[in-house]
Short mmCIF file of C-alpha atoms in Angstrom, two decimals:
data_model
loop_
_atom_site.label_atom_id
_atom_site.label_comp_id
_atom_site.label_asym_id
_atom_site.label_seq_id
_atom_site.Cartn_x
_atom_site.Cartn_y
_atom_site.Cartn_z
CA UNK A 1 0.00 0.00 0.00
CA UNK A 2 1.45 3.34 -0.98
CA UNK A 3 2.31 5.79 1.72
CA UNK A 4 0.19 8.91 1.71
CA UNK A 5 1.66 11.89 -0.09
CA UNK A 6 3.04 14.66 2.12
CA UNK A 7 3.56 18.30 1.38
CA UNK A 8 6.97 19.92 1.62
CA UNK A 9 5.96 21.44 4.93
CA UNK A 10 5.38 18.00 6.31
CA UNK A 11 8.43 16.11 4.99
CA UNK A 12 10.06 13.32 6.93
CA UNK A 13 12.11 14.36 9.91
CA UNK A 14 9.93 17.38 10.75
CA UNK A 15 6.91 17.56 13.00
CA UNK A 16 3.92 19.37 11.54
CA UNK A 17 2.51 22.12 13.73
CA UNK A 18 -0.39 21.10 15.95
CA UNK A 19 -3.77 22.45 14.84
CA UNK A 20 -4.38 26.00 16.02
CA UNK A 21 -6.62 26.17 19.14
CA UNK A 22 -10.22 27.04 18.36
CA UNK A 23 -10.83 30.73 19.01
CA UNK A 24 -13.89 32.92 19.26
CA UNK A 25 -13.53 35.30 16.30
CA UNK A 26 -15.07 38.30 18.09
CA UNK A 27 -13.15 38.19 21.39
CA UNK A 28 -10.16 36.03 20.60
CA UNK A 29 -11.01 33.86 23.62
CA UNK A 30 -10.01 30.21 23.48
CA UNK A 31 -13.13 28.08 23.21
CA UNK A 32 -11.50 25.42 25.40
CA UNK A 33 -10.95 27.97 28.16
CA UNK A 34 -14.56 29.18 27.95
CA UNK A 35 -15.77 25.58 28.24
CA UNK A 36 -13.66 25.09 31.36
CA UNK A 37 -14.98 28.31 32.90
CA UNK A 38 -18.58 27.24 32.23
CA UNK A 39 -17.86 23.86 33.84
CA UNK A 40 -16.37 25.59 36.87
CA UNK A 41 -19.40 27.88 37.15
CA UNK A 42 -21.72 24.86 36.94
CA UNK A 43 -19.76 23.06 39.65
CA UNK A 44 -20.17 25.95 42.09
CA UNK A 45 -23.71 26.83 41.02
CA UNK A 46 -25.14 23.34 41.42
CA UNK A 47 -25.40 22.46 45.08
CA UNK A 48 -25.23 18.95 46.45
CA UNK A 49 -27.59 18.19 49.33
CA UNK A 50 -26.72 15.80 52.11
CA UNK A 51 -29.45 14.13 54.16
CA UNK A 52 -29.50 17.00 56.65
CA UNK A 53 -30.06 19.63 53.96
CA UNK A 54 -32.67 17.44 52.24
CA UNK A 55 -34.55 17.19 55.53
CA UNK A 56 -34.39 20.97 55.96
CA UNK A 57 -35.83 21.41 52.46
CA UNK A 58 -38.65 19.03 53.31
CA UNK A 59 -39.33 20.77 56.64
CA UNK A 60 -39.64 24.17 54.92
CA UNK A 61 -41.89 22.78 52.18
CA UNK A 62 -44.05 21.02 54.76
CA UNK A 63 -44.40 24.28 56.69
CA UNK A 64 -45.43 26.23 53.55
CA UNK A 65 -48.03 23.64 52.58
CA UNK A 66 -49.41 23.50 56.13
CA UNK A 67 -49.66 27.28 56.12
CA UNK A 68 -51.57 27.24 52.81
CA UNK A 69 -53.94 24.63 54.24
CA UNK A 70 -54.68 27.03 57.08
CA UNK A 71 -55.20 29.88 54.59
CA UNK A 72 -57.80 27.75 52.84
CA UNK A 73 -59.63 27.16 56.10
CA UNK A 74 -59.76 30.89 56.94
CA UNK A 75 -62.56 31.73 54.51
CA UNK A 76 -62.76 28.70 52.20
CA UNK A 77 -61.72 30.77 49.19
CA UNK A 78 -58.94 28.47 47.96
CA UNK A 79 -59.93 25.12 46.41
CA UNK A 80 -60.15 22.39 49.06
CA UNK A 81 -57.97 19.93 47.14
CA UNK A 82 -55.42 22.05 45.31
CA UNK A 83 -52.56 21.27 42.95
CA UNK A 84 -49.52 23.48 43.33
CA UNK A 85 -46.62 23.77 40.91
CA UNK A 86 -43.31 24.02 42.76
CA UNK A 87 -40.45 25.31 40.61
CA UNK A 88 -36.78 25.39 41.52
CA UNK A 89 -35.60 28.99 41.40
CA UNK A 90 -37.32 32.18 42.49
CA UNK A 91 -39.27 34.63 40.34
CA UNK A 92 -36.12 36.73 39.97
CA UNK A 93 -34.50 33.73 38.24
CA UNK A 94 -37.02 33.95 35.41
CA UNK A 95 -38.92 30.73 36.11
CA UNK A 96 -42.18 32.57 35.35
CA UNK A 97 -42.86 35.64 33.23
CA UNK A 98 -43.49 38.27 35.89
CA UNK A 99 -42.11 41.81 35.82
CA UNK A 100 -39.15 42.28 38.13
CA UNK A 101 -39.36 46.05 38.60
CA UNK A 102 -41.67 45.74 41.62
CA UNK A 103 -39.58 43.12 43.41
CA UNK A 104 -37.19 43.82 46.24
CA UNK A 105 -33.65 42.69 45.56
CA UNK A 106 -32.67 39.48 47.35
CA UNK A 107 -29.21 37.97 46.96
CA UNK A 108 -28.26 34.32 47.31
CA UNK A 109 -25.82 33.89 50.15
CA UNK A 110 -26.78 37.20 51.74
CA UNK A 111 -30.55 36.72 52.05
CA UNK A 112 -31.17 33.04 51.20
CA UNK A 113 -29.44 29.80 50.24
CA UNK A 114 -32.10 28.16 48.08
CA UNK A 115 -35.05 29.65 46.21
CA UNK A 116 -38.34 28.29 44.92
CA UNK A 117 -41.45 29.57 43.17
CA UNK A 118 -44.81 28.12 44.17
CA UNK A 119 -47.84 28.65 41.92
CA UNK A 120 -51.00 28.43 44.04
CA UNK A 121 -54.33 28.28 42.15
CA UNK A 122 -56.92 30.61 43.62
CA UNK A 123 -59.39 29.43 40.97
CA UNK A 124 -59.38 26.32 38.77
CA UNK A 125 -61.09 25.64 35.45
CA UNK A 126 -60.31 21.97 35.02
CA UNK A 127 -63.32 20.47 33.28
CA UNK A 128 -62.93 21.75 29.73
CA UNK A 129 -61.98 19.63 26.71
CA UNK A 130 -62.22 22.43 24.15
CA UNK A 131 -59.57 25.15 23.58
CA UNK A 132 -60.02 27.76 26.28
CA UNK A 133 -61.24 31.12 24.96
CA UNK A 134 -60.31 34.06 27.17
CA UNK A 135 -61.59 37.64 27.25
CA UNK A 136 -58.76 39.50 25.49
CA UNK A 137 -60.84 42.40 24.18
CA UNK A 138 -59.49 44.84 26.76
CA UNK A 139 -55.86 43.72 26.95
CA UNK A 140 -52.61 43.31 25.06
CA UNK A 141 -51.52 40.03 23.47
CA UNK A 142 -50.60 37.31 25.97
CA UNK A 143 -52.86 38.96 28.57
CA UNK A 144 -56.49 38.59 29.54
CA UNK A 145 -59.23 39.71 31.86
CA UNK A 146 -61.14 36.98 33.69
CA UNK A 147 -64.87 37.24 34.23
CA UNK A 148 -66.34 35.23 37.09
CA UNK A 149 -69.34 34.52 34.88
CA UNK A 150 -67.38 31.39 33.92
CA UNK A 151 -67.97 30.13 37.46
CA UNK A 152 -70.93 29.16 39.63
CA UNK A 153 -72.79 31.51 41.99
CA UNK A 154 -70.98 30.12 45.03
CA UNK A 155 -67.59 31.01 43.57
CA UNK A 156 -68.78 34.50 42.61
CA UNK A 157 -70.10 35.05 46.13
CA UNK A 158 -66.80 33.98 47.72
CA UNK A 159 -64.60 36.14 45.50
CA UNK A 160 -66.76 39.28 45.01
CA UNK A 161 -64.51 41.31 47.28
CA UNK A 162 -61.50 40.49 45.07
CA UNK A 163 -63.13 41.70 41.85
CA UNK A 164 -63.57 44.89 39.93
CA UNK A 165 -67.20 45.46 39.02
CA UNK A 166 -68.43 46.57 35.61
CA UNK A 167 -72.11 47.43 35.17
CA UNK A 168 -73.55 47.07 31.68
CA UNK A 169 -76.23 49.34 30.25
CA UNK A 170 -78.64 46.37 30.22
CA UNK A 171 -78.41 46.24 34.01
CA UNK A 172 -76.20 43.14 34.24
CA UNK A 173 -73.19 43.21 36.56
CA UNK A 174 -69.90 41.60 35.57
CA UNK A 175 -67.26 40.71 38.14
CA UNK A 176 -63.68 40.67 36.84
CA UNK A 177 -61.16 38.75 38.95
CA UNK A 178 -58.57 41.31 40.05
CA UNK A 179 -54.92 40.19 40.31
CA UNK A 180 -54.03 43.08 42.63
CA UNK A 181 -56.97 42.47 44.97
CA UNK A 182 -56.30 38.73 45.00
CA UNK A 183 -52.66 39.39 45.89
CA UNK A 184 -53.73 41.77 48.68
CA UNK A 185 -56.14 39.17 50.07
CA UNK A 186 -53.48 36.46 49.82
CA UNK A 187 -50.86 38.53 51.63
CA UNK A 188 -53.32 39.49 54.40
CA UNK A 189 -54.43 35.86 54.83
CA UNK A 190 -50.87 34.54 54.96
CA UNK A 191 -49.95 37.23 57.51
CA UNK A 192 -52.90 36.23 59.73
CA UNK A 193 -52.00 32.53 59.55
CA UNK A 194 -48.30 33.11 60.24
CA UNK A 195 -49.20 35.31 63.22
CA UNK A 196 -51.34 32.49 64.63
CA UNK A 197 -48.67 29.86 63.98
CA UNK A 198 -45.99 31.92 65.72
CA UNK A 199 -48.15 32.29 68.82
CA UNK A 200 -47.75 28.54 69.40
CA UNK A 201 -44.32 27.63 68.09
CA UNK A 202 -43.43 23.95 67.94
CA UNK A 203 -39.99 22.46 68.27
CA UNK A 204 -38.29 22.24 64.89
CA UNK A 205 -40.66 24.71 63.28
CA UNK A 206 -38.98 26.95 60.67
CA UNK A 207 -38.25 30.51 61.67
CA UNK A 208 -40.07 33.04 59.50
CA UNK A 209 -37.30 35.54 58.77
CA UNK A 210 -39.13 37.67 56.21
CA UNK A 211 -42.63 38.04 54.74
CA UNK A 212 -42.97 40.70 52.06
CA UNK A 213 -45.42 41.55 49.36
CA UNK A 214 -43.49 42.18 46.16
CA UNK A 215 -46.00 43.55 43.69
CA UNK A 216 -48.46 40.69 43.30
CA UNK A 217 -46.28 37.91 44.75
CA UNK A 218 -45.60 37.07 48.38
CA UNK A 219 -41.98 36.35 49.27
CA UNK A 220 -41.28 34.33 52.41
CA UNK A 221 -37.79 33.53 53.70
CA UNK A 222 -37.65 30.65 56.18
CA UNK A 223 -34.77 29.67 58.42
CA UNK A 224 -34.56 25.92 58.96
CA UNK A 225 -31.51 24.77 60.90
CA UNK A 226 -28.59 26.19 58.96
CA UNK A 227 -30.56 26.84 55.76
CA UNK A 228 -32.50 29.87 54.53
CA UNK A 229 -35.10 29.22 51.88
CA UNK A 230 -36.90 31.78 49.75
CA UNK A 231 -40.41 30.94 48.59
CA UNK A 232 -41.97 33.25 46.02
CA UNK A 233 -45.67 32.39 46.28
CA UNK A 234 -47.76 33.39 43.26
CA UNK A 235 -51.59 33.32 43.27
CA UNK A 236 -52.72 32.06 39.85
CA UNK A 237 -55.74 30.86 37.91
CA UNK A 238 -55.24 27.29 36.71
CA UNK A 239 -56.66 25.84 33.49
CA UNK A 240 -56.63 22.38 31.99
CA UNK A 241 -56.25 22.30 28.24
CA UNK A 242 -54.80 24.97 25.97
CA UNK A 243 -55.70 28.60 25.18
CA UNK A 244 -57.23 29.26 21.77
CA UNK A 245 -54.80 32.17 21.21
CA UNK A 246 -51.86 29.71 21.22
CA UNK A 247 -53.56 27.07 19.06
CA UNK A 248 -51.57 27.91 15.91
CA UNK A 249 -48.29 27.26 17.78
CA UNK A 250 -49.25 23.59 17.96
CA UNK A 251 -49.36 23.40 14.15
CA UNK A 252 -45.65 24.22 13.82
CA UNK A 253 -42.67 21.83 14.03
CA UNK A 254 -40.82 21.92 17.34
CA UNK A 255 -37.65 20.48 18.86
CA UNK A 256 -39.66 18.38 21.30
CA UNK A 257 -41.62 16.57 18.59
CA UNK A 258 -41.23 12.80 19.07
CA UNK A 259 -39.49 13.22 22.45
CA UNK A 260 -42.54 14.02 24.55
CA UNK A 261 -46.20 13.83 23.62
CA UNK A 262 -48.37 16.78 22.73
CA UNK A 263 -50.68 15.79 25.60
CA UNK A 264 -47.80 16.36 28.05
CA UNK A 265 -47.02 19.78 26.58
CA UNK A 266 -50.60 21.10 26.49
CA UNK A 267 -51.89 19.61 29.75
CA UNK A 268 -52.58 23.02 31.25
CA UNK A 269 -51.68 26.69 31.58
CA UNK A 270 -52.05 29.54 34.06
CA UNK A 271 -52.97 33.17 34.40
CA UNK A 272 -50.37 34.90 36.59
CA UNK A 273 -50.89 38.31 38.24
CA UNK A 274 -48.96 40.51 35.82
CA UNK A 275 -50.21 43.08 33.34
CA UNK A 276 -48.89 44.50 30.09
CA UNK A 277 -46.98 47.78 29.88
CA UNK A 278 -50.14 49.83 29.23
CA UNK A 279 -52.60 47.41 30.81
CA UNK A 280 -54.94 47.94 33.73
CA UNK A 281 -53.19 46.40 36.74
CA UNK A 282 -56.42 45.77 38.62
CA UNK A 283 -57.87 43.62 35.84
CA UNK A 284 -55.18 42.19 33.59
CA UNK A 285 -53.55 38.76 33.97
CA UNK A 286 -50.69 37.31 31.93
CA UNK A 287 -50.76 33.88 30.31
CA UNK A 288 -48.11 31.54 31.70
CA UNK A 289 -47.01 28.20 30.26
CA UNK A 290 -44.89 27.16 33.24
CA UNK A 291 -46.36 23.65 33.28
CA UNK A 292 -45.43 23.15 29.61
CA UNK A 293 -41.94 24.57 30.17
CA UNK A 294 -41.29 21.93 32.82
CA UNK A 295 -41.93 19.30 30.15
CA UNK A 296 -39.89 21.04 27.42
CA UNK A 297 -36.93 21.31 29.78
CA UNK A 298 -36.58 17.53 29.61
CA UNK A 299 -35.65 17.84 25.92
CA UNK A 300 -32.86 20.41 26.37
CA UNK A 301 -29.27 19.12 26.42
CA UNK A 302 -27.18 19.52 29.57
CA UNK A 303 -24.52 21.56 27.73
CA UNK A 304 -27.11 24.07 26.52
CA UNK A 305 -28.60 24.28 30.02
CA UNK A 306 -25.14 24.94 31.46
CA UNK A 307 -24.59 27.74 28.95
CA UNK A 308 -28.03 29.17 29.73
CA UNK A 309 -27.38 29.18 33.50
CA UNK A 310 -23.99 30.86 33.03
CA UNK A 311 -25.45 33.45 30.63
CA UNK A 312 -28.31 34.11 33.05
CA UNK A 313 -25.86 34.75 35.90
CA UNK A 314 -24.02 37.29 33.73
CA UNK A 315 -27.08 39.22 32.56
CA UNK A 316 -28.81 39.33 35.97
CA UNK A 317 -25.88 41.36 37.27
CA UNK A 318 -25.11 43.34 34.14
CA UNK A 319 -28.61 44.27 32.92
CA UNK A 320 -30.24 45.00 36.27
CA UNK A 321 -30.59 48.76 35.72
CA UNK A 322 -32.89 49.84 34.25
CA UNK A 323 -34.94 46.64 34.61
CA UNK A 324 -35.88 45.85 31.04
CA UNK A 325 -34.48 42.37 30.37
CA UNK A 326 -35.36 39.44 32.62
CA UNK A 327 -34.01 35.88 32.63
CA UNK A 328 -37.38 34.83 31.20
CA UNK A 329 -36.49 36.64 27.96
CA UNK A 330 -33.30 34.59 27.79
CA UNK A 331 -35.27 31.39 28.43
CA UNK A 332 -37.57 32.22 25.50
CA UNK A 333 -34.59 32.80 23.23
CA UNK A 334 -33.14 29.44 24.25
CA UNK A 335 -36.40 27.68 23.33
CA UNK A 336 -36.43 29.43 19.94
CA UNK A 337 -32.82 28.33 19.40
CA UNK A 338 -33.83 24.73 20.11
CA UNK A 339 -36.44 24.99 17.32
CA UNK A 340 -33.99 26.67 14.94
CA UNK A 341 -30.88 24.50 15.33
CA UNK A 342 -30.36 20.77 14.66
CA UNK A 343 -30.77 18.52 17.68
CA UNK A 344 -27.48 16.76 16.87
CA UNK A 345 -25.65 20.10 17.12
CA UNK A 346 -27.30 21.09 20.41
CA UNK A 347 -26.48 17.67 21.89
CA UNK A 348 -22.70 18.19 21.59
CA UNK A 349 -21.29 17.92 25.11
CA UNK A 350 -18.27 20.15 24.49
CA UNK A 351 -20.18 22.98 22.78
CA UNK A 352 -21.23 24.90 25.90
CA UNK A 353 -18.97 27.81 24.94
CA UNK A 354 -20.55 28.02 21.47
CA UNK A 355 -24.00 28.02 23.06
CA UNK A 356 -23.08 30.75 25.55
CA UNK A 357 -21.72 33.00 22.82
CA UNK A 358 -24.77 32.26 20.70
CA UNK A 359 -27.17 33.20 23.49
CA UNK A 360 -25.36 36.50 24.02
CA UNK A 361 -25.54 37.17 20.26
CA UNK A 362 -29.24 36.27 20.22
CA UNK A 363 -30.01 38.57 23.13
CA UNK A 364 -28.09 41.44 21.56
CA UNK A 365 -29.90 40.86 18.25
CA UNK A 366 -33.26 40.96 20.04
CA UNK A 367 -32.33 44.22 21.76
CA UNK A 368 -31.06 45.97 18.65
CA UNK A 369 -34.23 44.98 16.80
CA UNK A 370 -36.45 45.47 19.86
CA UNK A 371 -38.04 42.10 19.15
CA UNK A 372 -38.37 39.05 21.42
CA UNK A 373 -41.36 36.86 20.49
CA UNK A 374 -43.07 34.88 23.21
CA UNK A 375 -42.28 31.21 22.49
CA UNK A 376 -45.90 30.04 22.78
CA UNK A 377 -47.59 33.14 21.33
CA UNK A 378 -45.05 34.42 18.74
CA UNK A 379 -47.20 37.38 17.72
CA UNK A 380 -46.56 38.80 21.21
CA UNK A 381 -43.34 40.86 21.22
CA UNK A 382 -42.07 40.97 24.82
CA UNK A 383 -39.74 43.94 24.13
CA UNK A 384 -42.21 46.11 22.24
CA UNK A 385 -42.70 48.59 25.07
CA UNK A 386 -39.02 49.43 25.60
CA UNK A 387 -37.58 52.77 24.54
CA UNK A 388 -34.82 53.01 21.93
CA UNK A 389 -32.54 54.50 24.57
CA UNK A 390 -33.04 51.52 26.93
CA UNK A 391 -32.49 48.80 24.33
CA UNK A 392 -29.35 50.45 23.00
CA UNK A 393 -27.96 50.91 26.51
CA UNK A 394 -28.36 47.18 27.20
CA UNK A 395 -27.07 46.23 23.74
CA UNK A 396 -23.88 48.20 24.44
CA UNK A 397 -23.49 46.44 27.79
CA UNK A 398 -23.83 43.08 26.06
CA UNK A 399 -21.24 44.18 23.53
CA UNK A 400 -18.74 44.45 26.37
CA UNK A 401 -19.57 40.88 27.41
CA UNK A 402 -19.15 39.64 23.87
CA UNK A 403 -15.75 41.35 23.66
CA UNK A 404 -14.45 39.53 26.77
CA UNK A 405 -16.72 36.60 27.74
CA UNK A 406 -13.99 34.91 29.78
CA UNK A 407 -13.66 37.85 32.15
CA UNK A 408 -17.43 38.04 32.70
CA UNK A 409 -17.54 34.29 33.35
CA UNK A 410 -14.79 34.66 35.96
CA UNK A 411 -16.82 37.41 37.62
CA UNK A 412 -19.92 35.17 37.67
CA UNK A 413 -17.84 32.37 39.20
CA UNK A 414 -16.54 34.68 41.91
CA UNK A 415 -20.09 35.82 42.73
CA UNK A 416 -21.40 32.26 43.11
CA UNK A 417 -18.33 31.23 45.14
CA UNK A 418 -18.85 34.22 47.44
CA UNK A 419 -22.52 33.25 47.90
CA UNK A 420 -21.49 29.70 48.74
CA UNK A 421 -18.94 30.97 51.28
CA UNK A 422 -21.66 33.01 53.00
CA UNK A 423 -23.88 29.93 53.12
CA UNK A 424 -21.11 27.76 54.57
CA UNK A 425 -20.32 30.41 57.18
CA UNK A 426 -23.97 30.43 58.24
CA UNK A 427 -23.96 26.64 58.42
CA UNK A 428 -20.88 26.66 60.63
CA UNK A 429 -22.60 29.06 63.01
CA UNK A 430 -25.94 27.27 62.81
CA UNK A 431 -27.26 24.04 64.19
CA UNK A 432 -25.60 20.79 63.20
CA UNK A 433 -28.10 18.54 64.93
CA UNK A 434 -30.97 16.71 63.29
CA UNK A 435 -34.04 18.88 62.80
CA UNK A 436 -37.44 17.41 63.61
CA UNK A 437 -40.42 17.98 61.35
CA UNK A 438 -42.90 20.69 62.43
CA UNK A 439 -45.36 17.91 63.24
CA UNK A 440 -42.85 16.12 65.44
CA UNK A 441 -42.99 16.28 69.22
CA UNK A 442 -39.21 16.40 69.33
CA UNK A 443 -38.78 12.84 70.54
CA UNK A 444 -37.13 9.92 68.76
CA UNK A 445 -39.90 9.64 66.21
CA UNK A 446 -38.08 10.98 63.16
CA UNK A 447 -37.59 7.70 61.32
CA UNK A 448 -40.21 8.52 58.65
CA UNK A 449 -38.56 11.92 58.11
CA UNK A 450 -35.13 10.27 57.91
CA UNK A 451 -36.42 7.95 55.21
CA UNK A 452 -38.00 10.89 53.43
CA UNK A 453 -34.72 12.81 53.66
CA UNK A 454 -32.93 9.93 51.95
CA UNK A 455 -35.61 9.76 49.28
CA UNK A 456 -35.38 13.52 48.72
CA UNK A 457 -31.61 13.26 48.46
CA UNK A 458 -32.03 10.53 45.85
CA UNK A 459 -34.54 12.65 43.92
CA UNK A 460 -32.22 15.67 43.96
CA UNK A 461 -29.27 13.56 42.79
CA UNK A 462 -31.20 11.88 40.00
CA UNK A 463 -33.08 14.98 38.84
CA UNK A 464 -30.73 17.97 38.98
CA UNK A 465 -32.42 21.25 38.15
CA UNK A 466 -35.84 19.74 37.45
CA UNK A 467 -39.08 21.25 38.66
CA UNK A 468 -41.42 19.51 41.08
CA UNK A 469 -45.19 19.44 41.04
CA UNK A 470 -46.89 18.62 44.34
CA UNK A 471 -50.50 17.55 44.88
CA UNK A 472 -51.65 18.04 48.43
CA UNK A 473 -54.94 18.05 50.29
CA UNK A 474 -54.87 20.84 52.90
CA UNK A 475 -57.02 18.65 55.16
CA UNK A 476 -54.27 16.02 55.16
CA UNK A 477 -50.91 17.78 54.98
CA UNK A 478 -49.12 14.65 56.21
CA UNK A 479 -49.33 13.06 52.75
CA UNK A 480 -47.59 15.17 50.12
CA UNK A 481 -47.24 13.64 46.65
CA UNK A 482 -44.21 14.67 44.62
CA UNK A 483 -44.09 14.71 40.83
CA UNK A 484 -40.77 15.37 39.14
CA UNK A 485 -41.63 15.74 35.45
CA UNK A 486 -43.63 12.57 34.80
CA UNK A 487 -42.59 10.56 37.89
CA UNK A 488 -44.70 10.36 41.06
CA UNK A 489 -43.37 9.77 44.59
#
């Protein structure tokens, strides 16, 4: 067999030069170095929970669900058997599309160690098989008013005080469910319940360190042993089925086709208490597809998720003033990228750097063009209301990131390491003993909780970053039922 021909530059006795390292054309950064920095960020950003921390997480969750059961019993407004959606990450992390300009600033490490968002249905419409048609005559795209005429007289009677009233010329009265009034009622009810609970503290009960109303959400920070947990509790309206306004989206091809079923994607949606830029705050709700996003997340590669988390950490710090871009915008861009790019490309394990740079480019493109379509309702432009001055300011900031992504990644790593150091310092000063459940009498009866702690630890290990849905009957808070994606526990 003939030897392969060689060029003069590669003649015998000389070693050809190794291939040049892959560089990012814009910044000159080595792609290999960016990949290593993203891996380092992921290592510090993803926390591992031992049995003690898992038990603290369970104790806090158990306390929140018990509290909501007591809220239901105050005036019977909340559904008796409710289904909550528990998401890992607070509202400020972009897990739901809610405006951040009304939220107080909380920092991981300084104010809390772990954060969650809990969607709590105030009303449920769960018996409809047809596409749900909402009253969008008075509101912007992706928003709706909600008339209580969809409900029975008993529901109207219970919620009248949380409605705005519109009288028609024919003499009929229409009650529109008010997100601001519902949030006020929810905050007042939670405050009453927490006041009652704290009058009779039990051993092992979490310490309520902060209860604040942030716009239309209620933020609670609990201290459990050596952990501080932030719960952003959002009152919502829950629907089974799919909104008619998003029906055309189902006709398109998507990255999740063949990986999960359409039934899983369109099992339900929510109205969250957020209005459009020019909307009427007392009446307007925003459509949320958080339940669908939990399912879609299963189809996103780990390398793209790592790039997304790193990019999110950079933009939360960089684009915080003025508040125009939220992590939810970045999440939408990631979903669009999954539809646009081949699955085989997005599945490459060593392409996290390419994905990070691409997300920054996408975000800058959206800003310059003042265009970020909602993933589920593409005709809704989520940046339409921004001024030219604001979008260009943020685009210039992103340009600095794109010119030196490695330096901004190092800064993000230092921030997350500093937060972890604060958490560890608190743990060292805090309790190191086993923490009983709030229902425990403090004796040696914690075996069920110990088993649950081990199960929770297993769930966390096997399902990093996934969201958890919990079905619970407030009359029997001792039997929570976990659902991580499509698994029940």
